[in-house]
GROMACS .gro file of C-alpha atoms in nm:
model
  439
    1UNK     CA    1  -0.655   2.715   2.071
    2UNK     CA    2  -0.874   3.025   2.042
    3UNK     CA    3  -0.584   3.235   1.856
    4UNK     CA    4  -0.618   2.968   1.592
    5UNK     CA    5  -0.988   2.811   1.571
    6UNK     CA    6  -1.085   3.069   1.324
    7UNK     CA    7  -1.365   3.065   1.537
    8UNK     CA    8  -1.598   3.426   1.636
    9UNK     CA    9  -1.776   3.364   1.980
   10UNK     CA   10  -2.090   3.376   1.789
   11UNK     CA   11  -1.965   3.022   1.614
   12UNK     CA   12  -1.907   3.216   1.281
   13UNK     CA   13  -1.589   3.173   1.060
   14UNK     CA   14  -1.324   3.426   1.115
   15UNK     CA   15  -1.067   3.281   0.835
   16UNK     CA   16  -0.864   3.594   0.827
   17UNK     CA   17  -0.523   3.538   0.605
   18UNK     CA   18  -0.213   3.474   0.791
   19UNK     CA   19   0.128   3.579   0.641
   20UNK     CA   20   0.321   3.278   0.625
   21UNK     CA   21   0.584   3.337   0.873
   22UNK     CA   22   0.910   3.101   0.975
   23UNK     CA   23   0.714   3.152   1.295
   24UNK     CA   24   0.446   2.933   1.259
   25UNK     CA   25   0.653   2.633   1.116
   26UNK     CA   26   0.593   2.335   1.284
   27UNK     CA   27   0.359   2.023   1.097
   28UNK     CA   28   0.592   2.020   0.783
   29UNK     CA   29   0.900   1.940   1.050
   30UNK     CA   30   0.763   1.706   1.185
   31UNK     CA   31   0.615   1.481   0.850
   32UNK     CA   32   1.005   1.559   0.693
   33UNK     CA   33   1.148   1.339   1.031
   34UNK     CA   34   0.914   1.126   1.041
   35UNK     CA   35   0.862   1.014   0.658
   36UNK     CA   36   1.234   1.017   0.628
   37UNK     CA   37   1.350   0.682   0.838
   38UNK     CA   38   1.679   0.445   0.839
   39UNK     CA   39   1.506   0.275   0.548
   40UNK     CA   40   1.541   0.596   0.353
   41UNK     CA   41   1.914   0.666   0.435
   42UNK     CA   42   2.004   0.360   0.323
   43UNK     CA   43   1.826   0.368   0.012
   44UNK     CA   44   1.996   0.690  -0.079
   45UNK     CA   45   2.331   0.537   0.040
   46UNK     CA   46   2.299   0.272  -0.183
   47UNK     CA   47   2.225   0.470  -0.471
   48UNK     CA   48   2.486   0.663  -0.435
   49UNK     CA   49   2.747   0.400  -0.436
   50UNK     CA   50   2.562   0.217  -0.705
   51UNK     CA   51   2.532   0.506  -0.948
   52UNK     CA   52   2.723   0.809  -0.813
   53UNK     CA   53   2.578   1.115  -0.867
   54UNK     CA   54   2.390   0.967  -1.201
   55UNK     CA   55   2.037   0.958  -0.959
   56UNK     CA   56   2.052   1.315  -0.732
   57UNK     CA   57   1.785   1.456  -1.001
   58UNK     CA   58   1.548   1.133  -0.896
   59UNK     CA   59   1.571   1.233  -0.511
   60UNK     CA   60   1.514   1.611  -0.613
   61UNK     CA   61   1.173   1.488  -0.823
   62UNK     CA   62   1.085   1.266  -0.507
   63UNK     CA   63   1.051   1.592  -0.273
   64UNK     CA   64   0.854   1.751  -0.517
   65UNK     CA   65   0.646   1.499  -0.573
   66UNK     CA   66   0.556   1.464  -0.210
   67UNK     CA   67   0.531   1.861  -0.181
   68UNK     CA   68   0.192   1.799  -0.389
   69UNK     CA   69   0.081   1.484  -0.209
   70UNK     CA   70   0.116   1.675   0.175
   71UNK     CA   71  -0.028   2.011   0.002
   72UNK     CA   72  -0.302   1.817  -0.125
   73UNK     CA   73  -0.364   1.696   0.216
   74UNK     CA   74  -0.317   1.984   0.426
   75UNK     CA   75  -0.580   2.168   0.190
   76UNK     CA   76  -0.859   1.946   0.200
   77UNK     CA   77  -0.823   1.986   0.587
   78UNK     CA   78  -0.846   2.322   0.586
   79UNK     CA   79  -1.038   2.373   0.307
   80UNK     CA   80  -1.356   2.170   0.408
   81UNK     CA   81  -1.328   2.191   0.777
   82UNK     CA   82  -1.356   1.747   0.745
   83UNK     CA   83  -1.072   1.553   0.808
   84UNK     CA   84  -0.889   1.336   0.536
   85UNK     CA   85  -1.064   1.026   0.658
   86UNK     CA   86  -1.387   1.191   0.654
   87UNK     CA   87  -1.335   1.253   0.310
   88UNK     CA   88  -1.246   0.874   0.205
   89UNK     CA   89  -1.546   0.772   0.361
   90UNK     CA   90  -1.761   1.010   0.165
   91UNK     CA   91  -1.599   0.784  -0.150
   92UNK     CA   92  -1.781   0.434  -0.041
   93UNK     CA   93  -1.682   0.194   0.231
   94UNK     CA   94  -1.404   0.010   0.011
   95UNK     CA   95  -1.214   0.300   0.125
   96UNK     CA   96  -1.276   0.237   0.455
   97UNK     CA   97  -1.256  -0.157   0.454
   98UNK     CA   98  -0.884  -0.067   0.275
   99UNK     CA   99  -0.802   0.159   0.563
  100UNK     CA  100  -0.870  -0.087   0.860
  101UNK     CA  101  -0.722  -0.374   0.691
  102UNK     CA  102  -0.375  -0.139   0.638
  103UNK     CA  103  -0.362  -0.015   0.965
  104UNK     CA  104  -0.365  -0.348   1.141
  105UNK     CA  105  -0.138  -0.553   0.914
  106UNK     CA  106   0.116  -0.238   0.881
  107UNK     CA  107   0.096  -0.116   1.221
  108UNK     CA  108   0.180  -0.485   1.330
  109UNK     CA  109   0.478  -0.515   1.146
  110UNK     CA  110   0.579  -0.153   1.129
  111UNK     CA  111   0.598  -0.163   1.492
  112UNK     CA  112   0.851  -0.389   1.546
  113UNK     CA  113   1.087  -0.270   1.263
  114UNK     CA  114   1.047   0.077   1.430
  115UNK     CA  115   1.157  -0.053   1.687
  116UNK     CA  116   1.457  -0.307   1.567
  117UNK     CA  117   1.549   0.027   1.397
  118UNK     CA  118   1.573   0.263   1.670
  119UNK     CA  119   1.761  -0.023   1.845
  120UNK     CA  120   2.076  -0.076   1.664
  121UNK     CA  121   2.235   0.263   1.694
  122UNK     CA  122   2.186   0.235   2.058
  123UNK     CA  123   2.347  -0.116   2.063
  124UNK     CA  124   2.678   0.000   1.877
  125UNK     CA  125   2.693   0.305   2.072
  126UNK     CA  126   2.653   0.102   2.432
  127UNK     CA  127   2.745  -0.261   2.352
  128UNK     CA  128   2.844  -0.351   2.691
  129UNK     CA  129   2.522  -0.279   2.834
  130UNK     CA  130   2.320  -0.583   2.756
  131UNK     CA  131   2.477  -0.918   2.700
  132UNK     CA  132   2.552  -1.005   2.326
  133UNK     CA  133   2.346  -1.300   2.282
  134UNK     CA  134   2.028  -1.097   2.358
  135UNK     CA  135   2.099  -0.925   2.034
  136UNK     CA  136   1.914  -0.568   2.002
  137UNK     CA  137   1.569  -0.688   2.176
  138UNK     CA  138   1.622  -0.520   2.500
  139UNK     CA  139   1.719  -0.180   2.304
  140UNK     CA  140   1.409  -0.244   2.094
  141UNK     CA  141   1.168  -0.335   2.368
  142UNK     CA  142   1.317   0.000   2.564
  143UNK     CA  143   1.263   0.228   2.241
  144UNK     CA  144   0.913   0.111   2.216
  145UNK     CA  145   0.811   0.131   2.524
  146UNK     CA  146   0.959   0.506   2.526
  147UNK     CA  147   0.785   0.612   2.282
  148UNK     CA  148   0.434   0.464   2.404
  149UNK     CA  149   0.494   0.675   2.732
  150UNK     CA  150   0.607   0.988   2.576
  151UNK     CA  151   0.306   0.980   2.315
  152UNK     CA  152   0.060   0.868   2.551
  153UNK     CA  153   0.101   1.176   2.810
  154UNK     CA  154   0.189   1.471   2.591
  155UNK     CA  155  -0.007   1.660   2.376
  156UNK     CA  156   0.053   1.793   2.006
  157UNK     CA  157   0.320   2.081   2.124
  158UNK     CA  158   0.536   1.924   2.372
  159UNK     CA  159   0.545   1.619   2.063
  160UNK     CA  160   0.637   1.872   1.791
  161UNK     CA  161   0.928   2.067   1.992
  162UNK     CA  162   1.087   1.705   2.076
  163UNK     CA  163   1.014   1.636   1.674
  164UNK     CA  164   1.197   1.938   1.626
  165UNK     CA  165   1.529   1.936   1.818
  166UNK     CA  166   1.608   1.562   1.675
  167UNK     CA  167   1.517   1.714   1.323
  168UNK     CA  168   1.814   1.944   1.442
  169UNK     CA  169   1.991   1.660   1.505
  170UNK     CA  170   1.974   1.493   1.206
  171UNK     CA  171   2.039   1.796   0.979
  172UNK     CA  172   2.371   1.877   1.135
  173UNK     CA  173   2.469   1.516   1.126
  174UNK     CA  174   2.421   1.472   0.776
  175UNK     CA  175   2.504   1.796   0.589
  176UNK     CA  176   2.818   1.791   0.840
  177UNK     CA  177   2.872   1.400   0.641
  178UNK     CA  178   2.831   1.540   0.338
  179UNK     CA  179   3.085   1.814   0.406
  180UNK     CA  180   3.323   1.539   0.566
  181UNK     CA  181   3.353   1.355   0.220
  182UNK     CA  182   3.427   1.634   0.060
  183UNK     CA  183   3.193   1.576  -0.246
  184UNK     CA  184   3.302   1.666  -0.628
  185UNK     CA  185   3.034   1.971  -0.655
  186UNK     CA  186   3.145   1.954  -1.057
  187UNK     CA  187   3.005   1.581  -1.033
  188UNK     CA  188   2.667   1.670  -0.815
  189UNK     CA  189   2.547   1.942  -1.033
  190UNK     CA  190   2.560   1.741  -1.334
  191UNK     CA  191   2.352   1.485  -1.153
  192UNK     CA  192   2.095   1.676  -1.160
  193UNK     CA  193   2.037   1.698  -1.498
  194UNK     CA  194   1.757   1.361  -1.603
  195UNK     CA  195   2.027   1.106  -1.714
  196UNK     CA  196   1.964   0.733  -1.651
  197UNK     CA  197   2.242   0.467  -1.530
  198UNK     CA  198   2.322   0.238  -1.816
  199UNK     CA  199   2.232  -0.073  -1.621
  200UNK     CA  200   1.989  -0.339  -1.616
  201UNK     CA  201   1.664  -0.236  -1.431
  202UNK     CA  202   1.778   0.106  -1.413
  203UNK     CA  203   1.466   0.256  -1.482
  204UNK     CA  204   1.298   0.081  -1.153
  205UNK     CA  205   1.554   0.191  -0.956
  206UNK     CA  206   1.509   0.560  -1.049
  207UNK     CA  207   1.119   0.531  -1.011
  208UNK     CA  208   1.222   0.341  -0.660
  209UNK     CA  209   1.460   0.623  -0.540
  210UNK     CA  210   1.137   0.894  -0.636
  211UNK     CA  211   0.896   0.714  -0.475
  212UNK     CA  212   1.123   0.618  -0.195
  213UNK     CA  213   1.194   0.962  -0.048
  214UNK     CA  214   1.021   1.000   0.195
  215UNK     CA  215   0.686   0.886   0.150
  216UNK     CA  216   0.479   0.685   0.397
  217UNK     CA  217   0.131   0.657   0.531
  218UNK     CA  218   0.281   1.020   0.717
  219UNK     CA  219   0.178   1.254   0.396
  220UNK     CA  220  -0.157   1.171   0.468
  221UNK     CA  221  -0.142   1.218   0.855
  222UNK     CA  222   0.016   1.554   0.747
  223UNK     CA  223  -0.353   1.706   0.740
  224UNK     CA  224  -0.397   1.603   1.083
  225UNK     CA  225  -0.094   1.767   1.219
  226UNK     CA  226  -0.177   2.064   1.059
  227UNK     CA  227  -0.499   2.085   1.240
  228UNK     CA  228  -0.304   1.954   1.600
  229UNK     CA  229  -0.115   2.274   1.524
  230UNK     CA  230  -0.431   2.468   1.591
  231UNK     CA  231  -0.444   2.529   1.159
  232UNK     CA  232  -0.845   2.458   1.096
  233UNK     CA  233  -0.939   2.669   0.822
  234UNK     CA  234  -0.840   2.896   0.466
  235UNK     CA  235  -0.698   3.172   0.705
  236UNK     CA  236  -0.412   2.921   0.762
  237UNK     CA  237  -0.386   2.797   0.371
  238UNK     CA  238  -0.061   3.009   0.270
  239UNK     CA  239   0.148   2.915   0.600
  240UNK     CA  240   0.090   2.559   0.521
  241UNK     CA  241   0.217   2.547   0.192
  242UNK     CA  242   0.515   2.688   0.355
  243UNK     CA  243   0.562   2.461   0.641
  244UNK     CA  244   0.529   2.206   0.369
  245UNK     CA  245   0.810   2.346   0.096
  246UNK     CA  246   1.000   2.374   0.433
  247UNK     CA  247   0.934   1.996   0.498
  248UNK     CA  248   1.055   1.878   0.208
  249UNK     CA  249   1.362   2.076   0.162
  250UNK     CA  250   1.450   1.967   0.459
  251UNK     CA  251   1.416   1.616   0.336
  252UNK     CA  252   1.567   1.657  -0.007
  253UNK     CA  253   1.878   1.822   0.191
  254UNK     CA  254   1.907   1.480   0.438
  255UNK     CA  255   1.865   1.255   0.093
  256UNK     CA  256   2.074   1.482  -0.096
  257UNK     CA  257   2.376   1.460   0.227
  258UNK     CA  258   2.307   1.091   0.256
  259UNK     CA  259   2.359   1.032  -0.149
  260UNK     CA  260   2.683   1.250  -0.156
  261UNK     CA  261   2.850   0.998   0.133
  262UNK     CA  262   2.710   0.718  -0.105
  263UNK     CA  263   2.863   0.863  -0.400
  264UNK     CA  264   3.186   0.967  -0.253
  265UNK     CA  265   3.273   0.722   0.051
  266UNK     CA  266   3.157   0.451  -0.129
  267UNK     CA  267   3.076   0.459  -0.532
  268UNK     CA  268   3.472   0.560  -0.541
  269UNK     CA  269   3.612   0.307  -0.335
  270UNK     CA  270   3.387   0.023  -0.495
  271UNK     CA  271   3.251  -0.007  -0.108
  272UNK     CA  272   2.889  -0.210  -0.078
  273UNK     CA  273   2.681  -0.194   0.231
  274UNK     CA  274   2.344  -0.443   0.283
  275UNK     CA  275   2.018  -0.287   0.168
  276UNK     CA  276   1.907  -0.310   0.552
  277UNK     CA  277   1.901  -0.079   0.848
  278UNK     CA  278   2.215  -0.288   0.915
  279UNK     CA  279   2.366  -0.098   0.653
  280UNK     CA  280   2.388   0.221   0.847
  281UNK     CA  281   2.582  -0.015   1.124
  282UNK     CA  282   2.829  -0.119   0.814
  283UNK     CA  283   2.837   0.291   0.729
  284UNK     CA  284   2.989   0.368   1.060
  285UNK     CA  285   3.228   0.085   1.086
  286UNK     CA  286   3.358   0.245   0.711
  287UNK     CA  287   3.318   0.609   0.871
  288UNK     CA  288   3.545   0.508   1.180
  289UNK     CA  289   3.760   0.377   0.991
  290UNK     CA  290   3.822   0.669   0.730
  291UNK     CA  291   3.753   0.932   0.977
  292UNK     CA  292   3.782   0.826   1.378
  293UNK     CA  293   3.562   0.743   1.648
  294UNK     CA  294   3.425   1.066   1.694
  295UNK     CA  295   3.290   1.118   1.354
  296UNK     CA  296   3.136   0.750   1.348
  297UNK     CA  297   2.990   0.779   1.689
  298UNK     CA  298   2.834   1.109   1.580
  299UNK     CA  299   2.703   0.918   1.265
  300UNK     CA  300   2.508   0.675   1.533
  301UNK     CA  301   2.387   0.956   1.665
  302UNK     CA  302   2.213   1.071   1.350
  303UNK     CA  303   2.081   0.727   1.312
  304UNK     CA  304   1.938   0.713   1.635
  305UNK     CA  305   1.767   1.054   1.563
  306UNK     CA  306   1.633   0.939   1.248
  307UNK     CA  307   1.503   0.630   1.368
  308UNK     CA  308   1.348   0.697   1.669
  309UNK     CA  309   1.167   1.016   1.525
  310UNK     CA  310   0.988   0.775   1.243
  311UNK     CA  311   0.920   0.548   1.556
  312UNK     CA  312   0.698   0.852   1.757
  313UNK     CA  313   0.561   1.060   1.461
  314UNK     CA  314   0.409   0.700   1.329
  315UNK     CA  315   0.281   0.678   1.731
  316UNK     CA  316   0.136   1.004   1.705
  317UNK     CA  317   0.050   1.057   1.324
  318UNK     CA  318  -0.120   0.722   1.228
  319UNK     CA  319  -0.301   0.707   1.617
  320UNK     CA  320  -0.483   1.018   1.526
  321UNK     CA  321  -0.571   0.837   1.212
  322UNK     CA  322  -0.716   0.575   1.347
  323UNK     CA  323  -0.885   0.754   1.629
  324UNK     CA  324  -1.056   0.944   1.366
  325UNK     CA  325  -1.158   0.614   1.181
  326UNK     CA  326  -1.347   0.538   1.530
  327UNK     CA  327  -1.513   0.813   1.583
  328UNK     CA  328  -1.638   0.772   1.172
  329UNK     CA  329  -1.715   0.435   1.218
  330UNK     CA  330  -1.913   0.541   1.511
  331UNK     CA  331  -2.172   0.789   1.305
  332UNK     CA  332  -1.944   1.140   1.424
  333UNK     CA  333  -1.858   1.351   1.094
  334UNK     CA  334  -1.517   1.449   1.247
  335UNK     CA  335  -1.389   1.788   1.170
  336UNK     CA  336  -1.079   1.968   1.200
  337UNK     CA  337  -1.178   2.159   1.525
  338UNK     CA  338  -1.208   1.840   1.719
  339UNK     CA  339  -0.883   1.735   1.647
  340UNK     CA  340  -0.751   2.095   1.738
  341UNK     CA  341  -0.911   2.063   2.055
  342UNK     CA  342  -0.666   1.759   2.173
  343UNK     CA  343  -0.962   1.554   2.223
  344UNK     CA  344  -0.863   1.263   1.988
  345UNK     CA  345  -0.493   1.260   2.157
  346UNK     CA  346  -0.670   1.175   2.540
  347UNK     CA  347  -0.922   0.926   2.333
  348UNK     CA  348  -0.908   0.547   2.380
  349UNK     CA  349  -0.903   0.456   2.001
  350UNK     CA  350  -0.588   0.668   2.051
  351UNK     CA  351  -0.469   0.467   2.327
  352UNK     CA  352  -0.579   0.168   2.181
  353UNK     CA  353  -0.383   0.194   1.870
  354UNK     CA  354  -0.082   0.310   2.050
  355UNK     CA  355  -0.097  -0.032   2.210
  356UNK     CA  356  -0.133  -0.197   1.913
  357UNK     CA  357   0.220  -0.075   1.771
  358UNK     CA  358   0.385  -0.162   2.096
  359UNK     CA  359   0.282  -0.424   2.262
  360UNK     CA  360   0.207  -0.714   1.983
  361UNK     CA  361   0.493  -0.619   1.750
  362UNK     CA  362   0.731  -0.727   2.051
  363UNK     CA  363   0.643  -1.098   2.047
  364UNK     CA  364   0.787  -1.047   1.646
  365UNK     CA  365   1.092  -0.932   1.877
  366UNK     CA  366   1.130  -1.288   1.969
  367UNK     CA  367   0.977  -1.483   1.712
  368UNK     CA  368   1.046  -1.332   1.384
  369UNK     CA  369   0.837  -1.186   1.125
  370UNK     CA  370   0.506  -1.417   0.982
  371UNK     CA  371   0.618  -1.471   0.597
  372UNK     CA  372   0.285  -1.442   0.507
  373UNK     CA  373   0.193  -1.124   0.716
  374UNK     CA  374   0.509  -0.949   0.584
  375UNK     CA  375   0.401  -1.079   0.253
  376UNK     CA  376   0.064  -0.854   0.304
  377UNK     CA  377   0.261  -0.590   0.451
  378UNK     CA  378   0.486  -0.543   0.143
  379UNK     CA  379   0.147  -0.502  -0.061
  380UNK     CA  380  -0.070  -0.261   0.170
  381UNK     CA  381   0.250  -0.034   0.195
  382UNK     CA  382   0.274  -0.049  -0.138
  383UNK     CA  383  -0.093  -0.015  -0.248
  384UNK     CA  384  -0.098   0.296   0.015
  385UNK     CA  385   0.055   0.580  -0.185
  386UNK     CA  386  -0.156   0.491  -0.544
  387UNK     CA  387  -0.461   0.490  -0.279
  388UNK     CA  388  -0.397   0.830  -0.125
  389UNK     CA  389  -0.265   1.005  -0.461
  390UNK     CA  390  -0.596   0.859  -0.661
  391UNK     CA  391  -0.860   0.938  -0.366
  392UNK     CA  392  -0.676   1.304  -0.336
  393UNK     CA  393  -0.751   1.365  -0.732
  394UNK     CA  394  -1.123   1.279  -0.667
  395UNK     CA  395  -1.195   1.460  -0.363
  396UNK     CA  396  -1.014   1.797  -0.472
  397UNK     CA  397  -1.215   1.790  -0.776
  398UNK     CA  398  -1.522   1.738  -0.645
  399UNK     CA  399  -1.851   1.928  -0.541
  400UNK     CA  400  -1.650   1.820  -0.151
  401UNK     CA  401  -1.372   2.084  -0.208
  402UNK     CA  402  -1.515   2.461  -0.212
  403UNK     CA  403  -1.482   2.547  -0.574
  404UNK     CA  404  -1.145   2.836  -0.485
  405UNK     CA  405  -0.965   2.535  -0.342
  406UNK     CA  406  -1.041   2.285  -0.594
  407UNK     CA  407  -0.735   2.115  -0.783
  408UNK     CA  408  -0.563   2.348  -1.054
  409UNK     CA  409  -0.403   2.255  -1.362
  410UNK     CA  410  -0.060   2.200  -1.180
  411UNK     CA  411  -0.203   2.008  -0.870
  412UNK     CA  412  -0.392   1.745  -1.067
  413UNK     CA  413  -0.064   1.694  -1.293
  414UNK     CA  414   0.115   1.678  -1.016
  415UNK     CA  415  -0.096   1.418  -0.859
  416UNK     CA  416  -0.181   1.217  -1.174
  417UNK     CA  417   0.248   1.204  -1.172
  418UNK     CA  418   0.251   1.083  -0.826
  419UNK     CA  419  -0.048   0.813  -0.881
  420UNK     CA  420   0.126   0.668  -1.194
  421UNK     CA  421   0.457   0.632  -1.039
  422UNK     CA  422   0.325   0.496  -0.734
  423UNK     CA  423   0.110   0.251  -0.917
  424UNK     CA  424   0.434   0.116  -1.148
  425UNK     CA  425   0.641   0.100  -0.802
  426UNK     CA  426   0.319  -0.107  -0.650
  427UNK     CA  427   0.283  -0.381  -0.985
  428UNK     CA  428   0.666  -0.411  -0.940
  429UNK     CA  429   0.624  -0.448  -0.549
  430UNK     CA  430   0.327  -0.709  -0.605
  431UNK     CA  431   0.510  -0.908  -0.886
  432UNK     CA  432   0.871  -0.955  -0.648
  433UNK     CA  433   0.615  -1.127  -0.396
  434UNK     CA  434   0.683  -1.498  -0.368
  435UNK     CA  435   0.361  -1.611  -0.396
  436UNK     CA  436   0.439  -1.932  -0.471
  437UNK     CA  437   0.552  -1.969  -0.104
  438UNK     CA  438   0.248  -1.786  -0.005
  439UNK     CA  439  -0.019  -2.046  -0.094
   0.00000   0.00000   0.00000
């Protein structure tokens, strides 16, 4: 780490400006696979055969909003030296009381739909392996326990090269889909100009397809891959705003594939496919059928890719987030050096959470999902995205942020934007609860 510490041997900062090079690339890859899940695809799919190409504009909005959410992010880290935690905790302890209680519940449940996710590519693609009435738990338990081992013993580079060749996976799968479909070009550049579908709710489901892109508890573990990269102070600022327009092209050029097929494989042939991951099962049934074996196996593929990388980068990403909750907790200001240093990957709060989104979320496996704790699940992961918009708009314009880094005209738009939408898609979220089953 000494190329990058921005570090003299005298202790003093040596922030020199880097050029931003394709080089250094590396952080913004990995939060574009792992904010970008099954869940994701099949949002996009279904928009597409729902509306066509009405909605592309909406997924184009989505990367940009989440361009200013991980910029925000990545600045404050390198910025102020402090981690993003560090920074919420500076705000009062309901930030950190919110924090713990969302990392439990979510982690939880999160784990095992990782999990059932990464699972059910590998079942169509070997269904003789494990006898049908076991269903996808073996696959699950497998892709779990994979990921625990792989996080556990490697360290931030050997994670972001695997990050990266599945990322390589993914792209070719679905840009060669959208090529495969053979997409109306006349049709896709019209959706991008702001039209809504005449439909009932329509409105919702353009706020749900921006907010949807992407956008997970990840953007804010962004900052923390950024300094994992070895990225720890203003020397680094320009090459992470382009690792970060990198990450989320990347991500508007998955959605953008993914709402093509919609549009063309199924809008036109009045095909619909469950809102599930189970969806993406239904998509390569439809894909075999229109196109072979190959093609749909290759489409499982993709699936697996995109699944599985969610699974790890929420191993790695959100571990490091709690680890550096511990040490907080514990009385350590935590800075951006100490996660540099690896430390926090070899930690036990590490560890610990690692467990946490194997081990428990397996007896959900067998037993099926609490209604109440998915209940509180919906809510935290909805609440999450309002709560790291609205903190990022206090600390960047705040005596915390050096006054050269502070929020600009565009970033606090941008972020007021991303707060407001997040906050309607949250209300909405809360309302659809059944609460009357809660109580």
């Amino acid at each position: 780490m000494t190329e990058t510490s921005g570090k003299s041997e005298s202790g003093e900062s040596t922030a020199q400006p880097r050029k931003s090079s394709w080089k250094y690339i590396g952080p913004g890859i990995v939060v574009a696979a792992t904010g970008v899940g099954a869940g994701d695809l099949v949002a996009t799919l279904v928009a597409g055969s729902n509306f066509g190409y009405t909605l592309l504009w909406a997924a184009v909005i989505g990367c940009v909003v989440k361009i200013s959410l991980a910029e925000a992010a990545g600045r404050w880290h390198l910025s102020t030296g402090r981690t993003l935690f560090d920074g919420w905790a500076s705000l009062g302890r309901w930030t950190t009381y919110f924090f713990v209680v969302y990392v439990v519940i979510w982690g939880f449940v999160y784990g095992a739909a990782a999990m059932s996710s990464s699972a059910l590519p590998l079942q169509a693609l070997f269904p003789d392996v494990f006898p049908d009435d076991w269903s996808i738990k073996p696959w699950a338990i497998i892709c779990g326990l994979v990921g625990l081992v792989f996080v556990w013993f490697n360290r931030y580079e050997v994670f972001e090269k695997v990050m990266t060749v599945l990322v390589g996976v993914m792209f070719v799968v679905t840009v060669y889909l959208a090529i495969r479909v053979t997409p109306n070009l006349g049709d896709a550049f019209a959706g991008l100009l702001p039209v809504l579908p005449d439909e009932k709710d329509s409105i919702l489901n353009t706020l749900g397809l921006i907010g949807g892109v992407g956008g997970t508890i990840t953007l804010a573990a962004y900052g923390y891959w950024v300094n994992a990269k070895g990225w720890t102070n203003t020397g680094w600022m320009k090459v992470m705003r382009l690792d970060n327009r990198v990450a989320y092209i990347t991500t508007g050029i998955f959605v953008i594939s993914m709402l093509l097929v919609g549009a063309e494989l199924l809008h036109s042939a009045n095909v619909a496919i469950a809102s599930g991951d189970k969806g993406l099962i239904q998509l390569s049934d439809i894909l075999e059928a229109e196109y072979g074996t190959a093609t749909a196996k290759f489409f499982l593929i993709g699936f697996f890719a995109t699944s599985f990388t969610s699974l790890i980068g929420v191993w790695h990403g959100v571990s490091l987030m709690f680890a550096d909750f511990v040490e907080r907790y514990r009385g350590t200001r935590t800075t951006g050096e100490e996660v540099a240093a690896g430390t926090r990957e070899k930690s036990w709060p590490f560890r610990g959470y690692l467990l946490w989104l194997t081990f428990p979320p397996i007896v959900l496996l067998f037993q099926g999902q609490p209604f109440r704790l998915v209940i509180l699940y919906g809510v935290l992961g909805a609440a999450f995205l309002p709560f790291l918009a609205l903190t990022l708009i206090w600390l960047l314009n705040s005596a915390r942020t050096p006054p050269e880094w502070r929020n600009g005209l565009l970033s606090n738009s941008m972020l007021a934007i991303a707060g407001l939408l997040f906050l309607v898609l949250c209300v909405k979220q809360i309302w659809d609860q059944p609460w009357a089953d809660f109580f």
